Amino acid sequence: MGVFTKTDVIEALTRLGELAAARGETIDLVLVGGGVMVLEFEARASTRDLDVLILPPSEPSSVRMLAAIVSEERSWPDDWLNDAAKGFLVGLSTGPILFSASGITVRRPSIEQLLAMKLCAWRDDIDIADARRLLKELNGGYNEVWNEVAKFLFPGRELSAKYGFDDIWDKDHGSH
């Protein structure tokens, strides 16, 4: 398992884009999880990997092959860039472009969708801190914010996500 800083992430994505451009390809990714927290919000110093959704017309197998070249060049684990999180995406919202270079564009989903994913994961203190940071980005009352987040919850995780949401809401905003 690696630990990747914002500089590492930018350098690796730039290199991934260079490799794609050299092949006449363009990679279009949606970044979720810790990568967003490091790259956009600077909420923490590093992440263990980059969780992405590979969008068409990018071919997942081609992106994985190029990512393997980057991992070999940098002596990183093979899974530094992985698309395992796609199974936890309920729909796909549109968020801003976080990074763009020759051969690559990286965007993120909406804050509400990122928060829903963190609430559904809720594995450790890092997820809780990330969820708290994301909630600070959202405006509105309790019901308004929850209803927007709830659209993106992974089936079967709704109740635990609600408990997590209530906990961070109450600590940051007072009782709902």
mmCIF file of N, CA, C and O in Angstrom, residues 34-138:
data_model
loop_
_atom_site.group_PDB
_atom_site.id
_atom_site.type_symbol
_atom_site.label_atom_id
_atom_site.label_comp_id
_atom_site.label_asym_id
_atom_site.label_seq_id
_atom_site.Cartn_x
_atom_site.Cartn_y
_atom_site.Cartn_z
ATOM 1 N N GLY A 34 -10.521 9.518 -1.197
ATOM 2 C CA GLY A 34 -9.395 10.249 -0.645
ATOM 3 C C GLY A 34 -8.653 11.102 -1.655
ATOM 4 O O GLY A 34 -8.095 12.147 -1.299
ATOM 5 N N GLY A 35 -8.641 10.681 -2.899
ATOM 6 C CA GLY A 35 -7.973 11.473 -3.933
ATOM 7 C C GLY A 35 -8.559 12.868 -4.052
ATOM 8 O O GLY A 35 -7.835 13.849 -4.218
ATOM 9 N N VAL A 36 -9.885 12.978 -3.954
ATOM 10 C CA VAL A 36 -10.542 14.287 -4.002
ATOM 11 C C VAL A 36 -10.181 15.086 -2.762
ATOM 12 O O VAL A 36 -9.908 16.296 -2.834
ATOM 13 N N MET A 37 -10.152 14.422 -1.618
ATOM 14 C CA MET A 37 -9.867 15.112 -0.366
ATOM 15 C C MET A 37 -8.453 15.691 -0.377
ATOM 16 O O MET A 37 -8.212 16.768 0.159
ATOM 17 N N VAL A 38 -7.521 15.000 -1.024
ATOM 18 C CA VAL A 38 -6.141 15.466 -1.122
ATOM 19 C C VAL A 38 -5.998 16.510 -2.229
ATOM 20 O O VAL A 38 -5.406 17.574 -2.021
ATOM 21 N N LEU A 39 -6.548 16.230 -3.394
ATOM 22 C CA LEU A 39 -6.337 17.080 -4.567
ATOM 23 C C LEU A 39 -7.115 18.389 -4.505
ATOM 24 O O LEU A 39 -6.561 19.452 -4.756
ATOM 25 N N GLU A 40 -8.374 18.338 -4.149
ATOM 26 C CA GLU A 40 -9.190 19.549 -4.176
ATOM 27 C C GLU A 40 -9.272 20.258 -2.834
ATOM 28 O O GLU A 40 -9.101 21.468 -2.737
ATOM 29 N N PHE A 41 -9.571 19.502 -1.790
ATOM 30 C CA PHE A 41 -9.859 20.132 -0.506
ATOM 31 C C PHE A 41 -8.649 20.267 0.402
ATOM 32 O O PHE A 41 -8.713 20.952 1.412
ATOM 33 N N GLU A 42 -7.542 19.567 0.045
ATOM 34 C CA GLU A 42 -6.354 19.564 0.886
ATOM 35 C C GLU A 42 -6.736 19.298 2.343
ATOM 36 O O GLU A 42 -6.206 19.885 3.281
ATOM 37 N N ALA A 43 -7.704 18.381 2.504
ATOM 38 C CA ALA A 43 -8.229 18.031 3.820
ATOM 39 C C ALA A 43 -7.279 17.115 4.581
ATOM 40 O O ALA A 43 -7.404 16.958 5.787
ATOM 41 N N ARG A 44 -6.373 16.510 3.850
ATOM 42 C CA ARG A 44 -5.344 15.681 4.470
ATOM 43 C C ARG A 44 -4.140 15.640 3.548
ATOM 44 O O ARG A 44 -4.230 16.023 2.378
ATOM 45 N N ALA A 45 -3.030 15.178 4.083
ATOM 46 C CA ALA A 45 -1.764 15.248 3.350
ATOM 47 C C ALA A 45 -1.619 14.173 2.279
ATOM 48 O O ALA A 45 -0.889 14.364 1.311
ATOM 49 N N SER A 46 -2.326 13.043 2.438
ATOM 50 C CA SER A 46 -2.100 11.944 1.504
ATOM 51 C C SER A 46 -3.311 11.021 1.425
ATOM 52 O O SER A 46 -4.239 11.112 2.225
ATOM 53 N N THR A 47 -3.243 10.139 0.437
ATOM 54 C CA THR A 47 -4.252 9.100 0.255
ATOM 55 C C THR A 47 -3.533 7.797 -0.061
ATOM 56 O O THR A 47 -2.382 7.810 -0.512
ATOM 57 N N ARG A 48 -4.211 6.682 0.177
ATOM 58 C CA ARG A 48 -3.593 5.370 -0.065
ATOM 59 C C ARG A 48 -3.676 4.940 -1.530
ATOM 60 O O ARG A 48 -2.924 4.090 -1.974
ATOM 61 N N ASP A 49 -4.652 5.515 -2.256
ATOM 62 C CA ASP A 49 -4.831 5.164 -3.659
ATOM 63 C C ASP A 49 -5.745 6.188 -4.294
ATOM 64 O O ASP A 49 -6.256 7.077 -3.615
ATOM 65 N N LEU A 50 -5.926 6.067 -5.595
ATOM 66 C CA LEU A 50 -6.874 6.922 -6.302
ATOM 67 C C LEU A 50 -8.018 6.051 -6.793
ATOM 68 O O LEU A 50 -7.824 5.171 -7.634
ATOM 69 N N ASP A 51 -9.192 6.306 -6.242
ATOM 70 C CA ASP A 51 -10.402 5.604 -6.652
ATOM 71 C C ASP A 51 -11.048 6.401 -7.764
ATOM 72 O O ASP A 51 -11.340 7.597 -7.582
ATOM 73 N N VAL A 52 -11.272 5.759 -8.894
ATOM 74 C CA VAL A 52 -11.790 6.460 -10.066
ATOM 75 C C VAL A 52 -12.886 5.656 -10.753
ATOM 76 O O VAL A 52 -13.001 4.441 -10.569
ATOM 77 N N LEU A 53 -13.643 6.360 -11.539
ATOM 78 C CA LEU A 53 -14.545 5.760 -12.513
ATOM 79 C C LEU A 53 -13.976 6.148 -13.866
ATOM 80 O O LEU A 53 -13.677 7.329 -14.099
ATOM 81 N N ILE A 54 -13.770 5.172 -14.710
ATOM 82 C CA ILE A 54 -13.223 5.415 -16.044
ATOM 83 C C ILE A 54 -14.403 5.634 -16.994
ATOM 84 O O ILE A 54 -15.240 4.751 -17.160
ATOM 85 N N LEU A 55 -14.464 6.826 -17.581
ATOM 86 C CA LEU A 55 -15.586 7.176 -18.450
ATOM 87 C C LEU A 55 -15.265 6.878 -19.907
ATOM 88 O O LEU A 55 -14.114 7.008 -20.339
ATOM 89 N N PRO A 56 -16.310 6.527 -20.682
ATOM 90 C CA PRO A 56 -16.120 6.389 -22.121
ATOM 91 C C PRO A 56 -15.716 7.755 -22.702
ATOM 92 O O PRO A 56 -16.114 8.772 -22.153
ATOM 93 N N PRO A 57 -14.961 7.773 -23.752
ATOM 94 C CA PRO A 57 -14.570 6.641 -24.594
ATOM 95 C C PRO A 57 -13.344 5.893 -24.094
ATOM 96 O O PRO A 57 -12.855 5.004 -24.776
ATOM 97 N N SER A 58 -12.820 6.255 -22.919
ATOM 98 C CA SER A 58 -11.652 5.547 -22.389
ATOM 99 C C SER A 58 -11.971 4.063 -22.212
ATOM 100 O O SER A 58 -13.043 3.710 -21.746
ATOM 101 N N GLU A 59 -11.033 3.241 -22.582
ATOM 102 C CA GLU A 59 -11.165 1.797 -22.386
ATOM 103 C C GLU A 59 -10.540 1.443 -21.043
ATOM 104 O O GLU A 59 -9.342 1.687 -20.842
ATOM 105 N N PRO A 60 -11.309 0.868 -20.112
ATOM 106 C CA PRO A 60 -10.735 0.526 -18.803
ATOM 107 C C PRO A 60 -9.455 -0.305 -18.890
ATOM 108 O O PRO A 60 -8.508 -0.050 -18.153
ATOM 109 N N SER A 61 -9.408 -1.269 -19.786
ATOM 110 C CA SER A 61 -8.211 -2.113 -19.876
ATOM 111 C C SER A 61 -7.001 -1.295 -20.325
ATOM 112 O O SER A 61 -5.885 -1.511 -19.830
ATOM 113 N N SER A 62 -7.197 -0.346 -21.206
ATOM 114 C CA SER A 62 -6.104 0.506 -21.663
ATOM 115 C C SER A 62 -5.628 1.423 -20.535
ATOM 116 O O SER A 62 -4.424 1.597 -20.327
ATOM 117 N N VAL A 63 -6.574 1.988 -19.785
ATOM 118 C CA VAL A 63 -6.212 2.863 -18.667
ATOM 119 C C VAL A 63 -5.452 2.056 -17.617
ATOM 120 O O VAL A 63 -4.436 2.524 -17.086
ATOM 121 N N ARG A 64 -5.907 0.848 -17.326
ATOM 122 C CA ARG A 64 -5.211 -0.004 -16.350
ATOM 123 C C ARG A 64 -3.786 -0.323 -16.806
ATOM 124 O O ARG A 64 -2.850 -0.342 -16.002
ATOM 125 N N MET A 65 -3.619 -0.571 -18.104
ATOM 126 C CA MET A 65 -2.297 -0.877 -18.638
ATOM 127 C C MET A 65 -1.373 0.335 -18.496
ATOM 128 O O MET A 65 -0.221 0.206 -18.075
ATOM 129 N N LEU A 66 -1.883 1.515 -18.800
ATOM 130 C CA LEU A 66 -1.076 2.731 -18.658
ATOM 131 C C LEU A 66 -0.776 3.018 -17.183
ATOM 132 O O LEU A 66 0.332 3.441 -16.846
ATOM 133 N N ALA A 67 -1.738 2.769 -16.315
ATOM 134 C CA ALA A 67 -1.526 2.955 -14.881
ATOM 135 C C ALA A 67 -0.451 1.987 -14.375
ATOM 136 O O ALA A 67 0.337 2.342 -13.482
ATOM 137 N N ALA A 68 -0.397 0.794 -14.947
ATOM 138 C CA ALA A 68 0.636 -0.179 -14.560
ATOM 139 C C ALA A 68 2.028 0.330 -14.948
ATOM 140 O O ALA A 68 2.997 0.115 -14.214
ATOM 141 N N ILE A 69 2.119 1.024 -16.076
ATOM 142 C CA ILE A 69 3.405 1.609 -16.481
ATOM 143 C C ILE A 69 3.830 2.664 -15.459
ATOM 144 O O ILE A 69 4.984 2.698 -15.023
ATOM 145 N N VAL A 70 2.875 3.517 -15.049
ATOM 146 C CA VAL A 70 3.177 4.544 -14.049
ATOM 147 C C VAL A 70 3.604 3.889 -12.738
ATOM 148 O O VAL A 70 4.575 4.320 -12.107
ATOM 149 N N SER A 71 2.898 2.839 -12.325
ATOM 150 C CA SER A 71 3.253 2.185 -11.060
ATOM 151 C C SER A 71 4.647 1.575 -11.135
ATOM 152 O O SER A 71 5.415 1.636 -10.163
ATOM 153 N N GLU A 72 4.998 1.022 -12.280
ATOM 154 C CA GLU A 72 6.332 0.443 -12.442
ATOM 155 C C GLU A 72 7.398 1.539 -12.421
ATOM 156 O O GLU A 72 8.427 1.411 -11.747
ATOM 157 N N GLU A 73 7.152 2.630 -13.143
ATOM 158 C CA GLU A 73 8.111 3.741 -13.176
ATOM 159 C C GLU A 73 8.348 4.346 -11.787
ATOM 160 O O GLU A 73 9.455 4.759 -11.471
ATOM 161 N N ARG A 74 7.302 4.379 -10.983
ATOM 162 C CA ARG A 74 7.387 5.038 -9.674
ATOM 163 C C ARG A 74 7.563 4.037 -8.518
ATOM 164 O O ARG A 74 7.580 4.448 -7.366
ATOM 165 N N SER A 75 7.647 2.750 -8.846
ATOM 166 C CA SER A 75 7.737 1.700 -7.818
ATOM 167 C C SER A 75 6.556 1.776 -6.851
ATOM 168 O O SER A 75 6.713 1.679 -5.633
ATOM 169 N N TRP A 76 5.378 1.948 -7.417
ATOM 170 C CA TRP A 76 4.146 2.036 -6.645
ATOM 171 C C TRP A 76 3.387 0.719 -6.743
ATOM 172 O O TRP A 76 3.602 -0.060 -7.669
ATOM 173 N N PRO A 77 2.453 0.493 -5.828
ATOM 174 C CA PRO A 77 1.600 -0.694 -5.935
ATOM 175 C C PRO A 77 0.774 -0.647 -7.223
ATOM 176 O O PRO A 77 0.440 0.443 -7.714
ATOM 177 N N ASP A 78 0.444 -1.810 -7.746
ATOM 178 C CA ASP A 78 -0.324 -1.886 -8.993
ATOM 179 C C ASP A 78 -1.698 -1.235 -8.889
ATOM 180 O O ASP A 78 -2.254 -0.806 -9.892
ATOM 181 N N ASP A 79 -2.250 -1.184 -7.691
ATOM 182 C CA ASP A 79 -3.605 -0.666 -7.537
ATOM 183 C C ASP A 79 -3.645 0.806 -7.108
ATOM 184 O O ASP A 79 -4.626 1.270 -6.554
ATOM 185 N N TRP A 80 -2.582 1.556 -7.393
ATOM 186 C CA TRP A 80 -2.563 2.979 -7.020
ATOM 187 C C TRP A 80 -3.735 3.713 -7.666
ATOM 188 O O TRP A 80 -4.273 4.647 -7.081
ATOM 189 N N LEU A 81 -4.115 3.291 -8.859
ATOM 190 C CA LEU A 81 -5.278 3.828 -9.563
ATOM 191 C C LEU A 81 -6.210 2.652 -9.776
ATOM 192 O O LEU A 81 -5.830 1.678 -10.428
ATOM 193 N N ASN A 82 -7.404 2.717 -9.198
ATOM 194 C CA ASN A 82 -8.301 1.578 -9.350
ATOM 195 C C ASN A 82 -9.736 2.059 -9.509
ATOM 196 O O ASN A 82 -10.090 3.159 -9.091
ATOM 197 N N ASP A 83 -10.516 1.206 -10.136
ATOM 198 C CA ASP A 83 -11.917 1.554 -10.393
ATOM 199 C C ASP A 83 -12.879 0.678 -9.592
ATOM 200 O O ASP A 83 -14.022 0.494 -9.963
ATOM 201 N N ALA A 84 -12.416 0.184 -8.443
ATOM 202 C CA ALA A 84 -13.270 -0.657 -7.601
ATOM 203 C C ALA A 84 -14.441 0.126 -7.006
ATOM 204 O O ALA A 84 -15.489 -0.450 -6.720
ATOM 205 N N ALA A 85 -14.281 1.431 -6.826
ATOM 206 C CA ALA A 85 -15.337 2.254 -6.224
ATOM 207 C C ALA A 85 -16.565 2.368 -7.118
ATOM 208 O O ALA A 85 -17.638 2.756 -6.648
ATOM 209 N N LYS A 86 -16.422 2.002 -8.400
ATOM 210 C CA LYS A 86 -17.571 2.136 -9.311
ATOM 211 C C LYS A 86 -18.773 1.347 -8.809
ATOM 212 O O LYS A 86 -19.914 1.726 -9.070
ATOM 213 N N GLY A 87 -18.531 0.285 -8.062
ATOM 214 C CA GLY A 87 -19.623 -0.507 -7.519
ATOM 215 C C GLY A 87 -20.403 0.196 -6.424
ATOM 216 O O GLY A 87 -21.475 -0.246 -6.048
ATOM 217 N N PHE A 88 -19.853 1.298 -5.910
ATOM 218 C CA PHE A 88 -20.508 2.043 -4.837
ATOM 219 C C PHE A 88 -21.086 3.367 -5.305
ATOM 220 O O PHE A 88 -21.600 4.135 -4.507
ATOM 221 N N LEU A 89 -20.999 3.624 -6.601
ATOM 222 C CA LEU A 89 -21.594 4.833 -7.167
ATOM 223 C C LEU A 89 -23.046 4.558 -7.517
ATOM 224 O O LEU A 89 -23.338 3.651 -8.294
ATOM 225 N N VAL A 90 -23.937 5.330 -6.942
ATOM 226 C CA VAL A 90 -25.359 5.239 -7.264
ATOM 227 C C VAL A 90 -25.655 6.421 -8.165
ATOM 228 O O VAL A 90 -25.729 7.564 -7.720
ATOM 229 N N GLY A 91 -25.744 6.141 -9.470
ATOM 230 C CA GLY A 91 -25.860 7.225 -10.430
ATOM 231 C C GLY A 91 -24.529 7.943 -10.528
ATOM 232 O O GLY A 91 -23.529 7.527 -9.948
ATOM 233 N N LEU A 92 -24.508 9.021 -11.284
ATOM 234 C CA LEU A 92 -23.297 9.828 -11.383
ATOM 235 C C LEU A 92 -23.690 11.277 -11.567
ATOM 236 O O LEU A 92 -24.321 11.641 -12.551
ATOM 237 N N SER A 93 -23.341 12.075 -10.590
ATOM 238 C CA SER A 93 -23.591 13.507 -10.658
ATOM 239 C C SER A 93 -22.436 14.176 -11.394
ATOM 240 O O SER A 93 -21.386 13.577 -11.604
ATOM 241 N N THR A 94 -22.636 15.400 -11.771
ATOM 242 C CA THR A 94 -21.609 16.142 -12.492
ATOM 243 C C THR A 94 -20.969 17.154 -11.564
ATOM 244 O O THR A 94 -21.654 17.970 -10.961
ATOM 245 N N GLY A 95 -19.680 17.063 -11.475
ATOM 246 C CA GLY A 95 -18.927 18.021 -10.680
ATOM 247 C C GLY A 95 -17.869 18.678 -11.546
ATOM 248 O O GLY A 95 -17.745 18.384 -12.731
ATOM 249 N N PRO A 96 -17.074 19.541 -10.946
ATOM 250 C CA PRO A 96 -16.080 20.297 -11.709
ATOM 251 C C PRO A 96 -14.872 19.452 -12.110
ATOM 252 O O PRO A 96 -14.610 18.407 -11.537
ATOM 253 N N ILE A 97 -14.133 19.973 -13.075
ATOM 254 C CA ILE A 97 -12.857 19.370 -13.461
ATOM 255 C C ILE A 97 -11.835 19.757 -12.393
ATOM 256 O O ILE A 97 -11.691 20.924 -12.049
ATOM 257 N N LEU A 98 -11.145 18.752 -11.854
ATOM 258 C CA LEU A 98 -10.131 18.968 -10.824
ATOM 259 C C LEU A 98 -8.726 19.052 -11.394
ATOM 260 O O LEU A 98 -7.845 19.674 -10.815
ATOM 261 N N PHE A 99 -8.538 18.365 -12.520
ATOM 262 C CA PHE A 99 -7.204 18.280 -13.098
ATOM 263 C C PHE A 99 -7.346 18.016 -14.589
ATOM 264 O O PHE A 99 -8.174 17.202 -15.008
ATOM 265 N N SER A 100 -6.535 18.699 -15.366
ATOM 266 C CA SER A 100 -6.534 18.493 -16.802
ATOM 267 C C SER A 100 -5.113 18.696 -17.314
ATOM 268 O O SER A 100 -4.428 19.627 -16.898
ATOM 269 N N ALA A 101 -4.682 17.787 -18.160
ATOM 270 C CA ALA A 101 -3.373 17.890 -18.800
ATOM 271 C C ALA A 101 -3.496 17.180 -20.149
ATOM 272 O O ALA A 101 -4.531 16.561 -20.441
ATOM 273 N N SER A 102 -2.471 17.235 -20.919
ATOM 274 C CA SER A 102 -2.485 16.558 -22.206
ATOM 275 C C SER A 102 -2.856 15.092 -22.010
ATOM 276 O O SER A 102 -2.235 14.390 -21.215
ATOM 277 N N GLY A 103 -3.909 14.651 -22.675
ATOM 278 C CA GLY A 103 -4.299 13.244 -22.642
ATOM 279 C C GLY A 103 -5.177 12.832 -21.480
ATOM 280 O O GLY A 103 -5.562 11.666 -21.398
ATOM 281 N N ILE A 104 -5.513 13.758 -20.563
ATOM 282 C CA ILE A 104 -6.297 13.345 -19.399
ATOM 283 C C ILE A 104 -7.147 14.493 -18.849
ATOM 284 O O ILE A 104 -6.714 15.640 -18.829
ATOM 285 N N THR A 105 -8.352 14.135 -18.445
ATOM 286 C CA THR A 105 -9.241 15.047 -17.724
ATOM 287 C C THR A 105 -9.782 14.288 -16.519
ATOM 288 O O THR A 105 -10.225 13.145 -16.647
ATOM 289 N N VAL A 106 -9.716 14.939 -15.354
ATOM 290 C CA VAL A 106 -10.188 14.321 -14.123
ATOM 291 C C VAL A 106 -11.196 15.265 -13.481
ATOM 292 O O VAL A 106 -10.890 16.428 -13.228
ATOM 293 N N ARG A 107 -12.389 14.767 -13.251
ATOM 294 C CA ARG A 107 -13.427 15.552 -12.580
ATOM 295 C C ARG A 107 -13.863 14.797 -11.340
ATOM 296 O O ARG A 107 -13.413 13.695 -11.088
ATOM 297 N N ARG A 108 -14.741 15.410 -10.576
ATOM 298 C CA ARG A 108 -15.299 14.740 -9.417
ATOM 299 C C ARG A 108 -16.815 14.834 -9.497
ATOM 300 O O ARG A 108 -17.352 15.688 -10.193
ATOM 301 N N PRO A 109 -17.514 13.967 -8.756
ATOM 302 C CA PRO A 109 -18.973 14.106 -8.679
ATOM 303 C C PRO A 109 -19.328 15.272 -7.751
ATOM 304 O O PRO A 109 -18.449 15.946 -7.201
ATOM 305 N N SER A 110 -20.593 15.475 -7.538
ATOM 306 C CA SER A 110 -21.062 16.534 -6.641
ATOM 307 C C SER A 110 -20.605 16.252 -5.214
ATOM 308 O O SER A 110 -20.307 15.111 -4.840
ATOM 309 N N ILE A 111 -20.573 17.303 -4.407
ATOM 310 C CA ILE A 111 -20.235 17.161 -2.990
ATOM 311 C C ILE A 111 -21.232 16.204 -2.325
ATOM 312 O O ILE A 111 -20.851 15.369 -1.504
ATOM 313 N N GLU A 112 -22.507 16.321 -2.685
ATOM 314 C CA GLU A 112 -23.530 15.452 -2.095
ATOM 315 C C GLU A 112 -23.233 13.981 -2.361
ATOM 316 O O GLU A 112 -23.379 13.145 -1.471
ATOM 317 N N GLN A 113 -22.798 13.672 -3.587
ATOM 318 C CA GLN A 113 -22.483 12.284 -3.904
ATOM 319 C C GLN A 113 -21.221 11.825 -3.180
ATOM 320 O O GLN A 113 -21.159 10.704 -2.670
ATOM 321 N N LEU A 114 -20.216 12.675 -3.105
ATOM 322 C CA LEU A 114 -19.007 12.321 -2.356
ATOM 323 C C LEU A 114 -19.331 12.064 -0.887
ATOM 324 O O LEU A 114 -18.837 11.103 -0.287
ATOM 325 N N LEU A 115 -20.180 12.923 -0.307
ATOM 326 C CA LEU A 115 -20.570 12.751 1.089
ATOM 327 C C LEU A 115 -21.345 11.450 1.274
ATOM 328 O O LEU A 115 -21.097 10.706 2.229
ATOM 329 N N ALA A 116 -22.234 11.143 0.364
ATOM 330 C CA ALA A 116 -22.994 9.889 0.454
ATOM 331 C C ALA A 116 -22.053 8.683 0.448
ATOM 332 O O ALA A 116 -22.221 7.747 1.237
ATOM 333 N N MET A 117 -21.022 8.724 -0.399
ATOM 334 C CA MET A 117 -20.073 7.614 -0.465
ATOM 335 C C MET A 117 -19.287 7.489 0.843
ATOM 336 O O MET A 117 -19.070 6.379 1.331
ATOM 337 N N LYS A 118 -18.889 8.607 1.419
ATOM 338 C CA LYS A 118 -18.161 8.575 2.689
ATOM 339 C C LYS A 118 -19.058 8.053 3.807
ATOM 340 O O LYS A 118 -18.621 7.275 4.658
ATOM 341 N N LEU A 119 -20.325 8.476 3.816
ATOM 342 C CA LEU A 119 -21.258 8.011 4.840
ATOM 343 C C LEU A 119 -21.517 6.513 4.715
ATOM 344 O O LEU A 119 -21.679 5.814 5.714
ATOM 345 N N CYS A 120 -21.562 6.019 3.488
ATOM 346 C CA CYS A 120 -21.795 4.588 3.275
ATOM 347 C C CYS A 120 -20.552 3.765 3.625
ATOM 348 O O CYS A 120 -20.669 2.633 4.092
ATOM 349 N N ALA A 121 -19.370 4.330 3.412
ATOM 350 C CA ALA A 121 -18.136 3.609 3.738
ATOM 351 C C ALA A 121 -17.926 3.592 5.250
ATOM 352 O O ALA A 121 -17.815 2.524 5.848
ATOM 353 N N TRP A 122 -17.845 4.754 5.848
ATOM 354 C CA TRP A 122 -17.762 4.959 7.305
ATOM 355 C C TRP A 122 -16.899 3.916 7.996
ATOM 356 O O TRP A 122 -17.271 3.305 8.975
ATOM 357 N N ARG A 123 -15.682 3.697 7.463
ATOM 358 C CA ARG A 123 -14.807 2.636 7.959
ATOM 359 C C ARG A 123 -13.928 3.053 9.115
ATOM 360 O O ARG A 123 -13.535 2.225 9.914
ATOM 361 N N ASP A 124 -13.541 4.315 9.143
ATOM 362 C CA ASP A 124 -12.532 4.724 10.116
ATOM 363 C C ASP A 124 -12.609 6.228 10.350
ATOM 364 O O ASP A 124 -13.459 6.915 9.794
ATOM 365 N N ASP A 125 -11.696 6.717 11.162
ATOM 366 C CA ASP A 125 -11.670 8.147 11.482
ATOM 367 C C ASP A 125 -11.432 9.010 10.254
ATOM 368 O O ASP A 125 -11.864 10.160 10.203
ATOM 369 N N ILE A 126 -10.733 8.463 9.264
ATOM 370 C CA ILE A 126 -10.475 9.229 8.038
ATOM 371 C C ILE A 126 -11.781 9.482 7.300
ATOM 372 O O ILE A 126 -12.047 10.605 6.864
ATOM 373 N N ASP A 127 -12.630 8.452 7.156
ATOM 374 C CA ASP A 127 -13.927 8.643 6.493
ATOM 375 C C ASP A 127 -14.778 9.656 7.254
ATOM 376 O O ASP A 127 -15.453 10.486 6.653
ATOM 377 N N ILE A 128 -14.744 9.580 8.571
ATOM 378 C CA ILE A 128 -15.544 10.502 9.387
ATOM 379 C C ILE A 128 -15.040 11.931 9.207
ATOM 380 O O ILE A 128 -15.831 12.855 8.989
ATOM 381 N N ALA A 129 -13.721 12.121 9.244
ATOM 382 C CA ALA A 129 -13.153 13.459 9.045
ATOM 383 C C ALA A 129 -13.459 13.975 7.643
ATOM 384 O O ALA A 129 -13.796 15.158 7.463
ATOM 385 N N ASP A 130 -13.361 13.098 6.640
ATOM 386 C CA ASP A 130 -13.680 13.505 5.265
ATOM 387 C C ASP A 130 -15.152 13.898 5.143
ATOM 388 O O ASP A 130 -15.485 14.901 4.504
ATOM 389 N N ALA A 131 -16.037 13.103 5.740
ATOM 390 C CA ALA A 131 -17.474 13.401 5.693
ATOM 391 C C ALA A 131 -17.752 14.753 6.352
ATOM 392 O O ALA A 131 -18.519 15.566 5.824
ATOM 393 N N ARG A 132 -17.138 14.987 7.488
ATOM 394 C CA ARG A 132 -17.319 16.269 8.186
ATOM 395 C C ARG A 132 -16.847 17.430 7.299
ATOM 396 O O ARG A 132 -17.506 18.456 7.189
ATOM 397 N N ARG A 133 -15.711 17.259 6.631
ATOM 398 C CA ARG A 133 -15.171 18.309 5.745
ATOM 399 C C ARG A 133 -16.111 18.555 4.567
ATOM 400 O O ARG A 133 -16.360 19.705 4.184
ATOM 401 N N LEU A 134 -16.640 17.495 3.986
ATOM 402 C CA LEU A 134 -17.559 17.640 2.857
ATOM 403 C C LEU A 134 -18.850 18.323 3.283
ATOM 404 O O LEU A 134 -19.385 19.165 2.548
ATOM 405 N N LEU A 135 -19.363 17.970 4.448
ATOM 406 C CA LEU A 135 -20.596 18.584 4.932
ATOM 407 C C LEU A 135 -20.433 20.092 5.077
ATOM 408 O O LEU A 135 -21.372 20.852 4.806
ATOM 409 N N LYS A 136 -19.249 20.551 5.439
ATOM 410 C CA LYS A 136 -19.003 21.992 5.572
ATOM 411 C C LYS A 136 -19.146 22.722 4.235
ATOM 412 O O LYS A 136 -19.348 23.934 4.209
ATOM 413 N N GLU A 137 -19.031 22.003 3.133
ATOM 414 C CA GLU A 137 -19.146 22.604 1.808
ATOM 415 C C GLU A 137 -20.600 22.826 1.384
ATOM 416 O O GLU A 137 -20.856 23.516 0.394
ATOM 417 N N LEU A 138 -21.529 22.208 2.093
ATOM 418 C CA LEU A 138 -22.939 22.248 1.690
ATOM 419 C C LEU A 138 -23.716 23.285 2.493
ATOM 420 O O LEU A 138 -23.510 23.434 3.692
#
